[in-house]
mmCIF file of C-alpha atoms and ligand atoms in Angstrom:
data_model
loop_
_atom_site.group_PDB
_atom_site.id
_atom_site.type_symbol
_atom_site.label_atom_id
_atom_site.label_comp_id
_atom_site.label_asym_id
_atom_site.label_seq_id
_atom_site.Cartn_x
_atom_site.Cartn_y
_atom_site.Cartn_z
ATOM 1 C CA MET A 1 0.000 0.000 0.000
ATOM 2 C CA ASN A 2 1.211 3.520 -0.660
ATOM 3 C CA GLU A 3 0.278 7.046 0.384
ATOM 4 C CA PHE A 4 -3.300 6.503 -0.805
ATOM 5 C CA ALA A 5 -3.800 3.481 1.384
ATOM 6 C CA LEU A 6 -6.152 5.097 3.818
ATOM 7 C CA ASN A 7 -8.405 2.577 5.397
ATOM 8 C CA LEU A 8 -11.721 2.846 3.613
ATOM 9 C CA ASP A 9 -13.305 -0.133 5.450
ATOM 10 C CA ARG A 10 -15.085 -1.348 2.360
ATOM 11 C CA TYR A 11 -15.247 -0.893 -1.385
ATOM 12 C CA PRO A 12 -16.516 0.675 -3.489
ATOM 13 C CA ALA A 13 -16.213 4.053 -1.850
ATOM 14 C CA TYR A 14 -16.451 7.624 -2.985
ATOM 15 C CA VAL A 15 -13.881 9.912 -1.388
ATOM 16 C CA TYR A 16 -14.421 13.653 -1.566
ATOM 17 C CA ASP A 17 -11.411 15.754 -0.639
ATOM 18 C CA LEU A 18 -13.115 18.780 0.909
ATOM 19 C CA PRO A 19 -9.920 20.677 1.897
ATOM 20 C CA GLY A 20 -8.601 20.197 -1.653
ATOM 21 C CA LEU A 21 -11.924 21.342 -3.087
ATOM 22 C CA GLU A 22 -11.895 24.400 -0.854
ATOM 23 C CA SER A 23 -8.429 25.495 -2.071
ATOM 24 C CA HIS A 24 -9.531 24.913 -5.659
ATOM 25 C CA VAL A 25 -12.692 27.016 -5.400
ATOM 26 C CA ARG A 26 -10.847 29.721 -3.492
ATOM 27 C CA ALA A 27 -8.319 29.980 -6.344
ATOM 28 C CA ILE A 28 -11.106 30.096 -8.945
ATOM 29 C CA CYS A 29 -12.935 32.919 -7.189
ATOM 30 C CA ALA A 30 -9.691 34.845 -6.613
ATOM 31 C CA ALA A 31 -9.089 34.762 -10.387
ATOM 32 C CA LEU A 32 -12.522 36.301 -11.027
ATOM 33 C CA PRO A 33 -12.616 39.637 -9.203
ATOM 34 C CA GLY A 34 -15.863 41.456 -9.918
ATOM 35 C CA THR A 35 -17.493 38.378 -11.484
ATOM 36 C CA GLU A 36 -20.197 36.580 -9.524
ATOM 37 C CA VAL A 37 -19.702 32.824 -9.311
ATOM 38 C CA TYR A 38 -22.737 30.582 -8.870
ATOM 39 C CA TYR A 39 -22.091 26.854 -8.525
ATOM 40 C CA ALA A 40 -24.273 24.693 -10.816
ATOM 41 C CA ALA A 41 -25.668 22.226 -8.271
ATOM 42 C CA LYS A 42 -26.474 19.582 -10.871
ATOM 43 C CA ALA A 43 -22.750 18.761 -11.183
ATOM 44 C CA ASN A 44 -22.786 17.399 -7.616
ATOM 45 C CA PRO A 45 -25.352 18.465 -5.019
ATOM 46 C CA ASP A 46 -23.788 16.515 -2.116
ATOM 47 C CA PRO A 47 -24.510 18.620 1.012
ATOM 48 C CA GLU A 48 -20.882 18.464 2.192
ATOM 49 C CA ILE A 49 -19.740 19.759 -1.199
ATOM 50 C CA LEU A 50 -22.327 22.549 -1.125
ATOM 51 C CA ARG A 51 -21.245 23.538 2.396
ATOM 52 C CA THR A 52 -17.571 23.536 1.347
ATOM 53 C CA LEU A 53 -18.217 25.796 -1.649
ATOM 54 C CA ALA A 54 -20.676 28.121 0.113
ATOM 55 C CA PRO A 55 -18.240 30.484 1.864
ATOM 56 C CA HIS A 56 -16.476 31.190 -1.447
ATOM 57 C CA VAL A 57 -19.163 31.390 -4.127
ATOM 58 C CA ASP A 58 -21.825 34.088 -4.563
ATOM 59 C CA GLY A 59 -24.709 31.705 -5.110
ATOM 60 C CA VAL A 60 -25.954 28.399 -6.454
ATOM 61 C CA GLU A 61 -27.719 27.673 -9.738
ATOM 62 C CA VAL A 62 -30.467 25.036 -9.546
ATOM 63 C CA SER A 63 -32.338 23.346 -12.375
ATOM 64 C CA SER A 64 -35.345 21.754 -10.701
ATOM 65 C CA GLY A 65 -37.731 22.140 -7.791
ATOM 66 C CA GLY A 66 -35.889 19.270 -6.102
ATOM 67 C CA GLU A 67 -32.533 21.023 -6.347
ATOM 68 C CA LEU A 68 -34.112 24.279 -5.234
ATOM 69 C CA ALA A 69 -35.595 22.724 -2.080
ATOM 70 C CA HIS A 70 -32.342 20.837 -1.365
ATOM 71 C CA VAL A 71 -30.118 23.917 -1.696
ATOM 72 C CA ARG A 72 -32.502 26.097 0.346
ATOM 73 C CA GLU A 73 -32.458 23.476 3.106
ATOM 74 C CA THR A 74 -28.679 22.944 3.000
ATOM 75 C CA LEU A 75 -27.685 26.594 2.610
ATOM 76 C CA PRO A 76 -30.670 28.675 3.755
ATOM 77 C CA SER A 77 -29.171 32.109 3.117
ATOM 78 C CA MET A 78 -27.380 31.397 -0.172
ATOM 79 C CA PRO A 79 -28.607 33.328 -3.231
ATOM 80 C CA VAL A 80 -30.188 30.933 -5.714
ATOM 81 C CA ALA A 81 -30.866 31.206 -9.441
ATOM 82 C CA PHE A 82 -33.495 28.818 -10.780
ATOM 83 C CA GLY A 83 -33.211 27.769 -14.438
ATOM 84 C CA GLY A 84 -34.024 24.886 -16.736
ATOM 85 C CA PRO A 85 -36.607 24.139 -19.412
ATOM 86 C CA GLY A 86 -40.036 22.688 -18.628
ATOM 87 C CA LYS A 87 -40.585 24.171 -15.188
ATOM 88 C CA THR A 88 -43.872 22.828 -13.835
ATOM 89 C CA ALA A 89 -46.587 24.933 -12.187
ATOM 90 C CA ASP A 90 -45.544 23.434 -8.836
ATOM 91 C CA GLU A 91 -41.906 24.315 -9.421
ATOM 92 C CA LEU A 92 -42.738 27.892 -10.356
ATOM 93 C CA ALA A 93 -44.906 28.184 -7.227
ATOM 94 C CA LEU A 94 -42.080 26.695 -5.140
ATOM 95 C CA SER A 95 -39.697 29.260 -6.576
ATOM 96 C CA ARG A 96 -41.935 31.953 -5.071
ATOM 97 C CA THR A 97 -42.441 30.332 -1.639
ATOM 98 C CA LEU A 98 -38.700 29.548 -1.371
ATOM 99 C CA LYS A 99 -37.837 32.978 -2.763
ATOM 100 C CA ALA A 100 -35.413 32.014 -5.516
ATOM 101 C CA ASP A 101 -33.433 35.206 -6.113
ATOM 102 C CA ARG A 102 -33.399 34.946 -9.890
ATOM 103 C CA ILE A 103 -35.566 32.945 -12.292
ATOM 104 C CA HIS A 104 -34.155 32.149 -15.707
ATOM 105 C CA VAL A 105 -37.219 32.304 -17.938
ATOM 106 C CA GLU A 106 -37.129 29.898 -20.881
ATOM 107 C CA SER A 107 -40.221 30.819 -22.914
ATOM 108 C CA PRO A 108 -43.144 33.258 -23.265
ATOM 109 C CA ASN A 109 -45.465 30.608 -21.749
ATOM 110 C CA GLU A 110 -43.262 30.355 -18.701
ATOM 111 C CA LEU A 111 -43.140 34.141 -18.423
ATOM 112 C CA ALA A 112 -46.927 34.323 -18.365
ATOM 113 C CA ARG A 113 -47.263 31.530 -15.784
ATOM 114 C CA LEU A 114 -44.647 33.114 -13.542
ATOM 115 C CA GLY A 115 -46.178 36.567 -13.967
ATOM 116 C CA ALA A 116 -49.464 35.284 -12.584
ATOM 117 C CA LEU A 117 -47.781 34.152 -9.337
ATOM 118 C CA GLY A 118 -46.398 37.346 -7.865
ATOM 119 C CA PRO A 119 -43.167 39.325 -7.780
ATOM 120 C CA ALA A 120 -40.015 37.805 -9.255
ATOM 121 C CA ASP A 121 -36.640 38.985 -10.561
ATOM 122 C CA ILE A 122 -35.983 37.380 -13.903
ATOM 123 C CA LEU A 123 -33.333 36.833 -16.516
ATOM 124 C CA LEU A 124 -34.499 35.840 -19.990
ATOM 125 C CA ARG A 125 -32.591 32.867 -21.340
ATOM 126 C CA ALA A 126 -31.226 33.584 -24.800
ATOM 127 C CA ASN A 127 -30.288 31.095 -27.501
ATOM 128 C CA LEU A 128 -28.013 33.258 -29.610
ATOM 129 C CA PRO A 129 -26.380 32.253 -32.915
ATOM 130 C CA VAL A 130 -22.853 32.378 -31.524
ATOM 131 C CA HIS A 131 -19.785 30.657 -32.890
ATOM 132 C CA ALA A 132 -18.015 28.207 -30.548
ATOM 133 C CA PRO A 133 -15.329 26.052 -32.140
ATOM 134 C CA ASN A 134 -14.517 22.697 -30.449
ATOM 135 C CA ALA A 135 -17.405 22.685 -27.989
ATOM 136 C CA ALA A 136 -17.993 19.276 -26.332
ATOM 137 C CA LEU A 137 -21.708 19.987 -26.287
ATOM 138 C CA THR A 138 -23.521 22.905 -27.851
ATOM 139 C CA MET A 139 -26.752 23.716 -26.087
ATOM 140 C CA GLY A 140 -28.907 23.938 -29.187
ATOM 141 C CA GLY A 141 -32.372 22.518 -28.735
ATOM 142 C CA PRO A 142 -35.097 23.585 -26.349
ATOM 143 C CA PHE A 143 -32.920 25.964 -24.311
ATOM 144 C CA GLY A 144 -33.566 29.678 -24.357
ATOM 145 C CA MET A 145 -35.136 31.901 -26.972
ATOM 146 C CA ASP A 146 -34.286 33.548 -30.295
ATOM 147 C CA GLU A 147 -34.029 37.315 -30.551
ATOM 148 C CA ASP A 148 -37.583 37.762 -31.887
ATOM 149 C CA THR A 149 -39.025 35.662 -29.041
ATOM 150 C CA LEU A 150 -37.024 37.711 -26.547
ATOM 151 C CA ASP A 151 -38.564 40.853 -28.086
ATOM 152 C CA HIS A 152 -41.968 39.225 -27.654
ATOM 153 C CA CYS A 153 -41.189 38.527 -23.962
ATOM 154 C CA ALA A 154 -40.150 42.146 -23.497
ATOM 155 C CA ARG A 155 -43.552 43.270 -24.844
ATOM 156 C CA LEU A 156 -45.362 40.734 -22.614
ATOM 157 C CA LEU A 157 -43.491 42.042 -19.571
ATOM 158 C CA ALA A 158 -45.436 45.303 -19.828
ATOM 159 C CA GLY A 159 -48.490 43.285 -18.725
ATOM 160 C CA TYR A 160 -46.706 41.782 -15.694
ATOM 161 C CA PRO A 161 -45.602 44.600 -13.399
ATOM 162 C CA ASN A 162 -44.749 41.892 -10.811
ATOM 163 C CA LEU A 163 -41.844 40.737 -12.921
ATOM 164 C CA THR A 164 -38.605 42.702 -12.940
ATOM 165 C CA LEU A 165 -36.321 42.099 -15.898
ATOM 166 C CA ARG A 166 -32.751 42.038 -14.534
ATOM 167 C CA GLY A 167 -30.810 40.646 -17.448
ATOM 168 C CA VAL A 168 -30.024 37.879 -19.890
ATOM 169 C CA HIS A 169 -28.898 34.323 -19.239
ATOM 170 C CA ALA A 170 -27.008 32.333 -21.866
ATOM 171 C CA HIS A 171 -25.427 28.910 -21.329
ATOM 172 C CA LEU A 172 -24.566 28.036 -24.901
ATOM 173 C CA ALA A 173 -21.891 25.348 -24.949
ATOM 174 C CA SER A 174 -19.693 23.231 -22.739
ATOM 175 C CA GLY A 175 -16.192 21.829 -22.781
ATOM 176 C CA LEU A 176 -14.599 25.082 -23.888
ATOM 177 C CA GLU A 177 -11.177 26.479 -23.055
ATOM 178 C CA ALA A 178 -10.883 29.991 -21.643
ATOM 179 C CA PRO A 179 -10.159 31.953 -24.858
ATOM 180 C CA VAL A 180 -13.177 30.397 -26.629
ATOM 181 C CA MET A 181 -15.387 30.889 -23.556
ATOM 182 C CA LEU A 182 -14.344 34.517 -23.489
ATOM 183 C CA GLY A 183 -15.162 34.908 -27.158
ATOM 184 C CA LEU A 184 -18.634 33.547 -26.373
ATOM 185 C CA ALA A 185 -19.118 35.907 -23.429
ATOM 186 C CA HIS A 186 -18.171 38.884 -25.569
ATOM 187 C CA GLN A 187 -20.574 37.802 -28.340
ATOM 188 C CA ILE A 188 -23.357 37.502 -25.762
ATOM 189 C CA ALA A 189 -22.529 40.903 -24.257
ATOM 190 C CA GLU A 190 -22.419 42.578 -27.654
ATOM 191 C CA TRP A 191 -26.024 41.640 -28.293
ATOM 192 C CA ALA A 192 -27.440 41.631 -24.762
ATOM 193 C CA ILE A 193 -26.178 44.902 -23.304
ATOM 194 C CA PRO A 194 -27.718 47.234 -25.932
ATOM 195 C CA TRP A 195 -30.868 45.086 -26.002
ATOM 196 C CA LEU A 196 -31.293 45.254 -22.211
ATOM 197 C CA ARG A 197 -30.653 48.999 -22.184
ATOM 198 C CA SER A 198 -33.273 49.440 -24.905
ATOM 199 C CA GLN A 199 -35.710 47.635 -22.562
ATOM 200 C CA GLY A 200 -34.957 50.158 -19.835
ATOM 201 C CA VAL A 201 -32.792 47.856 -17.692
ATOM 202 C CA ASP A 202 -30.386 50.284 -16.048
ATOM 203 C CA ASP A 203 -28.042 47.908 -14.302
ATOM 204 C CA PRO A 204 -28.040 44.828 -16.544
ATOM 205 C CA GLU A 205 -26.895 41.408 -15.385
ATOM 206 C CA LEU A 206 -25.392 38.891 -17.780
ATOM 207 C CA ASN A 207 -25.208 35.288 -16.736
ATOM 208 C CA VAL A 208 -22.902 33.698 -19.298
ATOM 209 C CA GLY A 209 -23.341 30.142 -17.985
ATOM 210 C CA GLY A 210 -20.987 27.297 -17.195
ATOM 211 C CA GLY A 211 -19.303 24.713 -19.408
ATOM 212 C CA MET A 212 -15.640 25.393 -18.619
ATOM 213 C CA ALA A 213 -13.470 22.627 -20.064
ATOM 214 C CA VAL A 214 -12.498 19.583 -18.024
ATOM 215 C CA ASP A 215 -10.088 17.355 -19.929
ATOM 216 C CA TYR A 216 -10.354 13.713 -18.835
ATOM 217 C CA THR A 217 -7.369 12.826 -21.011
ATOM 218 C CA ALA A 218 -5.191 15.267 -19.042
ATOM 219 C CA PRO A 219 -6.120 14.967 -15.336
ATOM 220 C CA GLU A 220 -3.466 17.485 -14.323
ATOM 221 C CA SER A 221 -4.706 20.253 -16.668
ATOM 222 C CA ARG A 222 -7.018 22.999 -15.422
ATOM 223 C CA PHE A 223 -9.229 25.603 -17.080
ATOM 224 C CA ASP A 224 -7.371 28.914 -17.311
ATOM 225 C CA TRP A 225 -9.411 30.906 -14.796
ATOM 226 C CA GLN A 226 -6.875 33.776 -14.768
ATOM 227 C CA THR A 227 -7.313 34.473 -18.493
ATOM 228 C CA TYR A 228 -11.063 34.035 -18.239
ATOM 229 C CA GLY A 229 -11.381 36.336 -15.225
ATOM 230 C CA ALA A 230 -9.219 39.040 -16.783
ATOM 231 C CA GLY A 231 -11.263 38.936 -20.002
ATOM 232 C CA LEU A 232 -14.633 38.979 -18.252
ATOM 233 C CA SER A 233 -13.619 42.022 -16.225
ATOM 234 C CA ARG A 234 -13.511 43.989 -19.484
ATOM 235 C CA ILE A 235 -17.278 43.558 -19.988
ATOM 236 C CA PRO A 236 -18.818 46.719 -18.524
ATOM 237 C CA VAL A 237 -21.840 45.198 -16.723
ATOM 238 C CA LYS A 238 -22.408 42.742 -13.886
ATOM 239 C CA ILE A 239 -21.243 39.299 -15.053
ATOM 240 C CA ARG A 240 -22.279 36.048 -13.441
ATOM 241 C CA ILE A 241 -21.028 32.562 -14.333
ATOM 242 C CA GLU A 242 -22.299 29.167 -13.233
ATOM 243 C CA PRO A 243 -19.626 26.484 -13.523
ATOM 244 C CA GLY A 244 -20.296 22.942 -12.316
ATOM 245 C CA ARG A 245 -17.921 20.304 -13.680
ATOM 246 C CA ALA A 246 -14.746 22.427 -13.553
ATOM 247 C CA MET A 247 -15.442 23.172 -9.877
ATOM 248 C CA THR A 248 -16.016 19.728 -8.439
ATOM 249 C CA ALA A 249 -14.694 17.113 -10.914
ATOM 250 C CA TYR A 250 -11.147 17.027 -9.562
ATOM 251 C CA HIS A 251 -11.849 16.349 -5.889
ATOM 252 C CA GLY A 252 -13.869 13.147 -6.050
ATOM 253 C CA TRP A 253 -12.499 9.605 -6.319
ATOM 254 C CA TYR A 254 -14.292 6.307 -6.831
ATOM 255 C CA VAL A 255 -12.129 3.694 -5.126
ATOM 256 C CA THR A 256 -12.750 0.007 -5.493
ATOM 257 C CA ASP A 257 -11.096 -3.398 -5.523
ATOM 258 C CA VAL A 258 -10.522 -6.095 -8.095
ATOM 259 C CA LEU A 259 -12.819 -9.127 -7.793
ATOM 260 C CA ASP A 260 -11.511 -11.158 -10.666
ATOM 261 C CA VAL A 261 -9.088 -11.058 -13.561
ATOM 262 C CA LYS A 262 -9.614 -13.163 -16.634
ATOM 263 C CA THR A 263 -8.740 -13.481 -20.281
ATOM 264 C CA THR A 264 -11.395 -14.404 -22.781
ATOM 265 C CA ARG A 265 -11.179 -14.355 -26.574
ATOM 266 C CA GLY A 266 -7.812 -12.697 -26.332
ATOM 267 C CA GLU A 267 -8.884 -9.800 -24.136
ATOM 268 C CA THR A 268 -7.982 -9.438 -20.451
ATOM 269 C CA TYR A 269 -10.565 -8.015 -18.077
ATOM 270 C CA ALA A 270 -10.242 -6.856 -14.490
ATOM 271 C CA ILE A 271 -13.675 -7.060 -12.925
ATOM 272 C CA LEU A 272 -14.070 -4.470 -10.207
ATOM 273 C CA ARG A 273 -16.519 -4.312 -7.326
ATOM 274 C CA GLY A 274 -19.252 -1.827 -8.263
ATOM 275 C CA GLY A 275 -19.542 -0.460 -11.762
ATOM 276 C CA THR A 276 -20.793 2.298 -13.967
ATOM 277 C CA HIS A 277 -24.106 2.324 -12.053
ATOM 278 C CA HIS A 278 -21.997 4.192 -9.464
ATOM 279 C CA LEU A 279 -19.733 6.063 -11.882
ATOM 280 C CA ARG A 280 -21.518 6.588 -15.152
ATOM 281 C CA THR A 281 -19.196 9.360 -16.351
ATOM 282 C CA PRO A 282 -17.001 7.265 -18.713
ATOM 283 C CA VAL A 283 -20.074 5.788 -20.408
ATOM 284 C CA THR A 284 -21.878 9.104 -20.862
ATOM 285 C CA LYS A 285 -18.756 10.932 -22.021
ATOM 286 C CA GLY A 286 -17.387 8.010 -24.046
ATOM 287 C CA HIS A 287 -13.934 8.189 -22.472
ATOM 288 C CA ASP A 288 -11.555 6.034 -20.423
ATOM 289 C CA GLN A 289 -11.889 7.221 -16.833
ATOM 290 C CA PRO A 290 -8.491 8.281 -15.468
ATOM 291 C CA PHE A 291 -7.331 6.061 -12.612
ATOM 292 C CA LYS A 292 -4.459 5.044 -10.429
ATOM 293 C CA ALA A 293 -3.681 1.447 -9.454
ATOM 294 C CA LEU A 294 -3.054 1.898 -5.727
ATOM 295 C CA THR A 295 -1.629 -1.469 -4.811
ATOM 296 C CA ALA A 296 -0.316 -3.142 -7.960
ATOM 297 C CA ASN A 297 3.104 -2.181 -9.274
ATOM 298 C CA GLY A 298 4.262 -5.067 -11.443
ATOM 299 C CA PRO A 299 4.882 -4.772 -15.183
ATOM 300 C CA GLU A 300 2.128 -3.060 -17.149
ATOM 301 C CA ARG A 301 -0.303 -5.121 -19.188
ATOM 302 C CA PRO A 302 -3.255 -4.186 -21.395
ATOM 303 C CA VAL A 303 -6.506 -4.640 -19.454
ATOM 304 C CA THR A 304 -10.114 -3.558 -19.781
ATOM 305 C CA LEU A 305 -11.479 -2.342 -16.440
ATOM 306 C CA VAL A 306 -15.113 -3.322 -16.027
ATOM 307 C CA GLY A 307 -17.714 -3.462 -13.258
ATOM 308 C CA GLN A 308 -20.148 -6.128 -12.083
ATOM 309 C CA LEU A 309 -23.072 -5.236 -14.329
ATOM 310 C CA CYS A 310 -24.402 -7.769 -16.819
ATOM 311 C CA THR A 311 -23.940 -5.508 -19.801
ATOM 312 C CA PRO A 312 -20.985 -4.998 -22.149
ATOM 313 C CA LYS A 313 -21.419 -1.257 -21.594
ATOM 314 C CA ASP A 314 -20.159 -1.485 -18.008
ATOM 315 C CA VAL A 315 -16.645 -0.311 -18.897
ATOM 316 C CA PHE A 316 -14.551 2.217 -16.972
ATOM 317 C CA ALA A 317 -11.526 2.090 -19.292
ATOM 318 C CA ARG A 318 -10.934 -0.098 -22.323
ATOM 319 C CA ASP A 319 -7.654 -1.823 -23.199
ATOM 320 C CA VAL A 320 -5.407 0.395 -21.109
ATOM 321 C CA LEU A 321 -2.013 -0.325 -19.615
ATOM 322 C CA VAL A 322 -2.209 -1.247 -15.912
ATOM 323 C CA PRO A 323 0.351 -2.854 -13.586
ATOM 324 C CA SER A 324 -0.649 -6.520 -13.542
ATOM 325 C CA LEU A 325 -3.676 -6.890 -11.315
ATOM 326 C CA ALA A 326 -4.859 -9.651 -9.025
ATOM 327 C CA PRO A 327 -8.023 -10.011 -6.948
ATOM 328 C CA GLY A 328 -7.830 -7.657 -3.962
ATOM 329 C CA ASP A 329 -5.852 -4.932 -5.727
ATOM 330 C CA VAL A 330 -7.296 -1.453 -5.360
ATOM 331 C CA ILE A 331 -8.007 1.026 -8.149
ATOM 332 C CA ALA A 332 -8.896 4.678 -7.603
ATOM 333 C CA PHE A 333 -10.733 6.402 -10.442
ATOM 334 C CA THR A 334 -9.957 10.099 -10.402
ATOM 335 C CA MET A 335 -12.021 13.067 -11.653
ATOM 336 C CA ALA A 336 -15.150 11.531 -10.130
ATOM 337 C CA GLY A 337 -16.387 14.601 -8.258
ATOM 338 C CA ALA A 338 -18.840 15.899 -10.890
ATOM 339 C CA TYR A 339 -21.549 14.196 -12.967
ATOM 340 C CA ALA A 340 -20.514 10.901 -11.380
ATOM 341 C CA TRP A 341 -22.518 9.369 -8.503
ATOM 342 C CA ASN A 342 -25.516 11.670 -8.988
ATOM 343 C CA ILE A 343 -25.992 10.883 -12.690
ATOM 344 C CA SER A 344 -25.624 7.110 -12.270
ATOM 345 C CA HIS A 345 -28.334 4.437 -12.398
ATOM 346 C CA HIS A 346 -27.804 3.238 -8.816
ATOM 347 C CA ASP A 347 -30.561 0.666 -8.612
ATOM 348 C CA PHE A 348 -29.743 -1.332 -11.705
ATOM 349 C CA LEU A 349 -28.956 -4.903 -10.511
ATOM 350 C CA MET A 350 -29.417 -3.982 -6.826
ATOM 351 C CA HIS A 351 -25.751 -4.113 -5.818
ATOM 352 C CA PRO A 352 -24.802 -2.386 -2.531
ATOM 353 C CA LYS A 353 -24.302 1.374 -2.622
ATOM 354 C CA PRO A 354 -20.782 2.748 -2.168
ATOM 355 C CA ALA A 355 -19.549 4.203 1.116
ATOM 356 C CA PHE A 356 -18.897 7.956 1.182
ATOM 357 C CA HIS A 357 -15.878 9.552 2.862
ATOM 358 C CA TYR A 358 -15.001 13.208 3.262
ATOM 359 C CA ARG A 359 -11.310 13.597 3.863
ATOM 360 C CA ARG A 360 -8.031 14.807 2.464
ATOM 361 C CA TRP A 361 -6.906 12.699 -0.496
ATOM 362 C CA PRO A 362 -3.812 13.219 -2.642
ATOM 363 C CA ASP A 363 -4.449 15.600 -5.527
ATOM 364 C CA PRO A 364 -4.235 13.863 -8.897
ATOM 365 C CA ALA A 365 -2.054 16.705 -10.108
ATOM 366 C CA GLN A 366 0.534 15.807 -7.463
ATOM 367 C CA SER A 367 0.142 12.069 -7.563
ATOM 368 C CA ALA A 368 1.012 9.710 -10.338
ATOM 369 C CA ALA A 369 -2.599 9.542 -11.526
ATOM 370 C CA ARG A 370 -2.564 9.958 -15.246
ATOM 371 C CA ALA A 371 -4.684 9.606 -18.310
ATOM 372 C CA PRO A 372 -5.202 5.972 -19.249
ATOM 373 C CA VAL A 373 -2.589 4.839 -21.747
ATOM 374 C CA PRO A 374 -4.128 2.801 -24.559
ATOM 375 C CA ALA A 375 -2.469 -0.550 -25.066
ATOM 376 C CA PRO A 376 -0.283 -0.574 -28.179
HETATM 377 C C1 PLP B 401 -25.312 22.244 -16.705
HETATM 378 C C2 PLP B 401 -25.402 23.694 -16.652
HETATM 379 C C3 PLP B 401 -24.365 24.447 -16.079
HETATM 380 C C4 PLP B 401 -23.072 23.840 -15.599
HETATM 381 O O1 PLP B 401 -22.346 23.315 -16.657
HETATM 382 P P1 PLP B 401 -20.880 22.700 -16.407
HETATM 383 O O2 PLP B 401 -20.523 22.111 -17.732
HETATM 384 O O3 PLP B 401 -21.019 21.675 -15.342
HETATM 385 O O4 PLP B 401 -19.990 23.813 -16.008
HETATM 386 C C5 PLP B 401 -24.541 25.799 -15.973
HETATM 387 N N1 PLP B 401 -25.687 26.398 -16.408
HETATM 388 C C6 PLP B 401 -26.679 25.707 -16.977
HETATM 389 C C7 PLP B 401 -27.890 26.414 -17.437
HETATM 390 C C8 PLP B 401 -26.579 24.340 -17.119
HETATM 391 O O5 PLP B 401 -27.581 23.659 -17.702
#
């Protein structure tokens, strides 16, 4: 066992390094003077994570009534922005009783339903024709509104004196590096600032979304928050961002042990306790999850790391080089702090749930954790 060999009692286990997360978020916010940072709760709404981020961020962005109630209960005095398409009547009503500080309005229908409920501060979500090279995911589809629909909302607002237009929200793409993200923010500002002023909004707010790049093939790399912060500070209105993945991905680990190793039809598999029903990230993103073999250190061999599920899709990393493994060896998957446990199909096959630990854990940037190396 090495420096990672903290006694976890049983596997699989999630380990969240809260002190590491706190330093990370502190550095992010320090690089963004004058920009408001809201954490996108959907990346990982674990209460301990929310409480760790809370002293450093300006607010939390939620995308459902469930998230709204959870964040209000966990962090009662934290400013909350409520977004997402398809808000139900109950969710809109909840947003009023729980006093969400900002509502991101997605359509004229939603505007009318919200307007009937009482006072609210709103941002209109825009779907602008921006250019974003190399985005992992562009948010085309049912998100936000075109310019003519935004004009229509502005006219409707005259009939809803309860609603106060505060600004524009635009989360247009994800997986972008800082220079491209900045280009997007400037394109949004170029359209939104004059438009908001023409609607009589004196002190406009621009929420330019989340989506900062997290590179699973380079666990030690980080989004360039310094460049992003410096560029955003040149936009002459209040800017708000809502990162999720780039905040919490790096400080979660899924640690588990090898149950069996076997070779069939020429391919060697290490079968691990647990599976992608606990850590769905590699399947949804189509990547090899970065990992570190904590106990094995023999010569490296090509292995496919799989879980216990009865489906060929239950793969963490395919045909990667790993020190030769035996039952009982321990593997720690890194970058499992965002869109990991909370997006996974926990109940499939009814295996036991992982344990959860909140403690210091070596940073992947300082440890030998590395991107999986494909077998030659
Ligand atoms: C998912 C989402 C985010 C966070 O995106 P990340 O890629 O996790 O940074 C922010 N805003 C909105 C509206 C979202 O849907």
